[in-house]
Short mmCIF file of C-alpha atoms in Angstrom, two decimals:
data_model
loop_
_atom_site.label_atom_id
_atom_site.label_comp_id
_atom_site.label_asym_id
_atom_site.label_seq_id
_atom_site.Cartn_x
_atom_site.Cartn_y
_atom_site.Cartn_z
CA MET K 298 -12.16 30.47 -14.21
CA ALA K 299 -11.85 27.43 -15.99
CA SER K 300 -12.90 24.01 -14.45
CA GLN K 301 -10.11 21.50 -13.54
CA THR K 302 -10.47 18.82 -15.60
CA PRO K 303 -10.40 15.69 -13.20
CA PRO K 304 -7.63 12.99 -13.03
CA LYS K 305 -8.16 9.96 -15.34
CA THR K 306 -9.48 7.05 -13.83
CA LEU K 307 -7.37 2.84 -14.37
CA ASP K 308 -8.51 0.37 -15.36
CA PRO K 309 -8.92 -2.53 -12.63
CA GLY K 310 -6.20 -4.73 -14.13
CA LEU K 311 -3.47 -1.83 -14.81
CA ARG K 312 -4.23 -0.43 -11.17
CA MET K 313 -4.05 -4.05 -9.43
CA ALA K 314 -0.77 -4.31 -11.83
CA ILE K 315 0.62 -0.41 -10.29
CA ASP K 316 -0.44 -1.51 -6.26
CA PHE K 317 0.61 -5.15 -6.45
CA GLY K 318 2.76 -5.61 -8.56
CA PRO K 319 6.48 -4.61 -7.37
CA LEU K 320 5.04 -7.10 -4.66
CA ILE K 321 4.61 -10.26 -6.36
CA ILE K 322 8.16 -9.42 -8.33
CA PHE K 323 10.16 -8.55 -5.56
CA PHE K 324 8.42 -12.70 -4.15
CA ALA K 325 9.59 -13.85 -7.71
CA VAL K 326 13.10 -12.34 -7.28
CA ASN K 327 13.39 -13.71 -4.27
CA PHE K 328 12.14 -16.58 -4.76
CA LEU K 329 14.41 -17.61 -8.70
CA ALA K 330 17.15 -15.81 -7.26
CA GLY K 331 20.26 -18.10 -6.45
CA GLY K 332 23.31 -17.98 -3.39
CA GLU K 333 23.56 -16.74 -0.34
CA GLN K 334 20.21 -15.46 1.46
CA ILE K 335 21.63 -11.53 2.15
CA SER K 336 22.28 -12.16 -1.77
CA ARG K 337 18.87 -12.88 -2.08
CA VAL K 338 17.76 -9.92 -0.25
CA VAL K 339 19.67 -7.54 -2.39
CA THR K 340 18.75 -8.79 -5.57
CA ALA K 341 14.50 -9.08 -4.33
CA THR K 342 15.54 -5.01 -2.99
CA VAL K 343 16.76 -3.88 -6.26
CA ALA K 344 14.08 -5.84 -8.48
CA PHE K 345 11.56 -4.48 -5.93
CA MET K 346 12.98 -0.59 -6.21
CA ALA K 347 13.10 -0.76 -10.12
CA ALA K 348 9.19 -2.42 -10.18
CA THR K 349 7.93 0.55 -7.91
CA GLY K 350 9.43 2.96 -9.86
CA ALA K 351 7.87 1.67 -13.04
CA ALA K 352 4.43 1.28 -11.53
CA MET K 353 4.68 5.35 -10.41
CA ALA K 354 6.40 5.60 -14.25
CA VAL K 355 3.30 3.86 -15.39
CA SER K 356 0.77 6.29 -13.15
CA ARG K 357 1.81 8.70 -13.95
CA TRP K 358 1.83 8.31 -18.15
CA LYS K 359 -2.07 6.58 -17.59
CA THR K 360 -3.72 9.06 -15.39
CA GLY K 361 -1.23 12.51 -15.89
CA HIS K 362 -0.16 12.27 -11.54
CA ILE K 363 0.78 10.28 -9.23
CA SER K 364 -1.75 9.56 -6.14
CA PRO K 365 0.20 10.80 -2.72
CA MET K 366 -0.28 7.24 -1.11
CA LEU K 367 1.96 6.12 -3.98
CA TRP K 368 4.48 8.86 -3.65
CA MET K 369 4.79 7.46 0.06
CA SER K 370 5.42 4.34 -0.77
CA GLY K 371 7.60 4.91 -3.21
CA GLY K 372 9.92 7.31 -1.52
CA LEU K 373 10.20 4.79 1.69
CA VAL K 374 11.01 2.14 -1.05
CA LEU K 375 13.83 3.74 -1.94
CA VAL K 376 14.90 4.97 1.22
CA PHE K 377 14.57 1.44 3.15
CA GLY K 378 15.15 -0.22 -0.28
CA GLY K 379 18.64 2.01 -0.33
CA LEU K 380 19.26 1.05 2.75
CA THR K 381 19.01 -2.39 3.45
CA ILE K 382 21.58 -2.34 -0.10
CA TYR K 383 24.24 -0.13 1.67
CA PHE K 384 24.11 -2.75 4.79
CA HIS K 385 23.16 -6.02 3.33
CA ASP K 386 20.78 -5.95 6.40
CA GLU K 387 17.19 -7.01 5.71
CA THR K 388 16.11 -5.32 8.58
CA PHE K 389 15.74 -2.23 6.61
CA ILE K 390 13.26 -3.75 4.53
CA LYS K 391 11.46 -5.12 6.33
CA ILE K 392 10.47 -2.52 9.04
CA LYS K 393 9.67 -0.38 5.47
CA PRO K 394 5.63 -1.75 5.94
CA THR K 395 5.24 -0.91 9.08
CA ILE K 396 6.11 2.44 8.86
CA ILE K 397 4.15 3.12 5.97
CA TYR K 398 1.53 1.98 7.35
CA LEU K 399 1.82 3.70 10.28
CA MET K 400 2.19 7.06 8.21
CA PHE K 401 -1.64 6.04 6.68
CA ALA K 402 -2.64 5.62 10.04
CA SER K 403 -1.66 9.25 11.50
CA VAL K 404 -2.66 10.70 8.10
CA LEU K 405 -6.22 9.30 9.11
CA VAL K 406 -6.46 10.19 12.17
CA PHE K 407 -4.60 13.44 12.08
CA GLY K 408 -8.22 13.58 9.32
CA LEU K 409 -10.76 12.56 11.98
CA ILE K 410 -9.40 14.79 14.57
CA THR K 411 -9.08 17.80 12.68
CA GLY K 412 -12.67 17.42 10.18
CA ARG K 413 -10.92 17.47 7.47
CA PRO K 414 -12.18 14.68 4.75
CA LEU K 415 -7.97 13.69 4.34
CA LEU K 416 -8.52 9.97 2.68
CA GLN K 417 -10.39 11.68 -0.16
CA PHE K 418 -6.79 13.42 -0.90
CA VAL K 419 -4.89 9.93 -0.30
CA LEU K 420 -7.26 7.79 -1.84
CA GLU K 421 -8.77 10.04 -3.94
CA SER K 422 -12.20 10.51 -4.40
CA ALA K 423 -13.13 7.08 -5.82
CA TYR K 424 -16.75 7.04 -4.14
CA PRO K 425 -19.76 8.79 -6.06
CA GLY K 426 -21.48 10.25 -3.61
CA LEU K 427 -20.82 8.91 -0.29
CA SER K 428 -22.21 10.84 1.95
CA PRO K 429 -19.72 12.91 5.35
CA LYS K 430 -21.14 10.22 7.33
CA GLY K 431 -19.45 7.48 4.98
CA TRP K 432 -16.25 9.07 4.49
CA ARG K 433 -15.98 8.90 8.12
CA GLN K 434 -16.91 5.47 8.92
CA LEU K 435 -14.05 4.63 5.72
CA THR K 436 -11.43 6.64 7.09
CA ILE K 437 -11.91 5.24 11.02
CA ASN K 438 -12.17 1.87 9.28
CA TRP K 439 -8.94 1.87 7.18
CA ALA K 440 -7.17 3.92 9.75
CA VAL K 441 -7.96 0.69 12.15
CA PHE K 442 -6.49 -1.83 9.46
CA PHE K 443 -3.36 -0.07 8.67
CA THR K 444 -2.80 -0.15 12.48
CA VAL K 445 -3.46 -3.80 12.59
CA GLN K 446 -1.29 -4.52 9.66
CA ALA K 447 1.91 -2.61 11.14
CA ALA K 448 1.16 -4.68 14.35
CA LEU K 449 1.55 -7.68 12.74
CA ASN K 450 4.34 -6.89 9.95
CA GLU K 451 6.51 -6.45 13.40
CA ALA K 452 5.44 -9.98 14.72
CA VAL K 453 6.03 -11.86 11.73
CA TRP K 454 9.45 -9.86 10.55
CA ARG K 455 10.40 -10.05 13.93
CA ASN K 456 9.75 -14.00 14.88
CA THR K 457 9.70 -15.41 11.96
CA SER K 458 12.28 -16.25 8.36
CA TRP K 459 13.02 -13.93 5.95
CA ASP K 460 11.25 -16.33 3.52
CA PHE K 461 8.45 -16.10 5.62
CA TRP K 462 8.05 -12.58 6.45
CA VAL K 463 8.02 -12.71 1.89
CA ALA K 464 5.63 -14.78 1.67
CA TYR K 465 3.17 -13.48 4.28
CA LYS K 466 3.60 -10.12 2.01
CA LEU K 467 2.28 -11.69 -0.66
CA TRP K 468 -0.02 -14.74 0.54
CA GLY K 469 -1.21 -12.23 3.98
CA VAL K 470 -1.02 -8.51 3.40
CA ILE K 471 -2.48 -9.02 -0.30
CA PRO K 472 -5.76 -10.93 0.16
CA MET K 473 -6.37 -9.23 3.67
CA THR K 474 -6.34 -5.99 1.92
CA LEU K 475 -8.73 -6.60 -0.64
CA ILE K 476 -10.81 -8.55 1.82
CA PHE K 477 -11.43 -5.49 3.82
CA ALA K 478 -11.67 -3.67 0.64
CA MET K 479 -14.82 -5.88 -0.74
CA ALA K 480 -15.89 -5.59 3.24
CA ASN K 481 -16.46 -2.13 3.26
CA LEU K 482 -19.01 -2.52 0.32
CA PRO K 483 -21.72 -2.67 2.70
CA MET K 484 -21.56 0.15 4.60
CA LEU K 485 -20.20 2.10 1.38
CA MET K 486 -23.58 1.78 -0.16
CA LYS K 487 -25.83 2.18 3.01
CA HIS K 488 -24.50 6.07 2.80
CA GLY K 489 -24.91 6.13 -0.77
CA MET K 490 -22.22 5.34 -2.98
CA GLN K 491 -22.48 4.43 -6.85
CA VAL K 492 -21.79 0.95 -7.27
CA ALA K 493 -20.00 1.27 -10.85
CA GLY K 494 -18.87 -2.44 -10.58
CA ASP K 495 -15.13 -1.82 -10.50
CA MET K 496 -13.00 -3.04 -7.39
CA PRO K 497 -12.82 -0.40 -4.56
CA PRO K 498 -9.88 1.19 -4.04
CA VAL K 499 -6.74 -0.19 -2.63
CA PRO K 500 -3.57 1.45 -0.97
CA PRO K 501 -0.33 0.17 -2.71
CA GLU K 502 1.55 -2.63 -0.77
CA GLY K 503 5.06 -1.41 0.08
#
């Protein structure tokens, strides 16, 4: 039986662009667009949806596949972005990150409960040499992180303005995600991960 060809990997810069590019475009369009707030909301949401679709296309083009996390994030961007545009209501795009984070956390917790290494499927096998104990701890860490991010998103969008929430997504969520990914490195190395010098994979920010 022929062996399966392993998926191609992205260089760190392109991977970061795919993961965070749509959110940066969302912020930029919201900042630059004129008119009333709801007009900026709709314009930024349209740009966000287009950028997310482009990120998925580039991932498919460069690696031959789209990661499960990017599929989930992209699908929810399409659904909640469409609802935002149709109803002219920013609430839909604001609650989307909460749902994404809770979905990610639920998938990881399910994997822990059933003893299945779902993180290797969701984040892809990007930690060479990592032991089963390391995968379990990483799964716990990311599940907690996603749960906290869901709670923070709810607190921010319910208690602040639209512009503050958009800025929080860019200047708050992205740094927190990158710092958290880097903070896991000592634990990963302790449990056998082979360091290749690349940034640890992070989930796409929806």
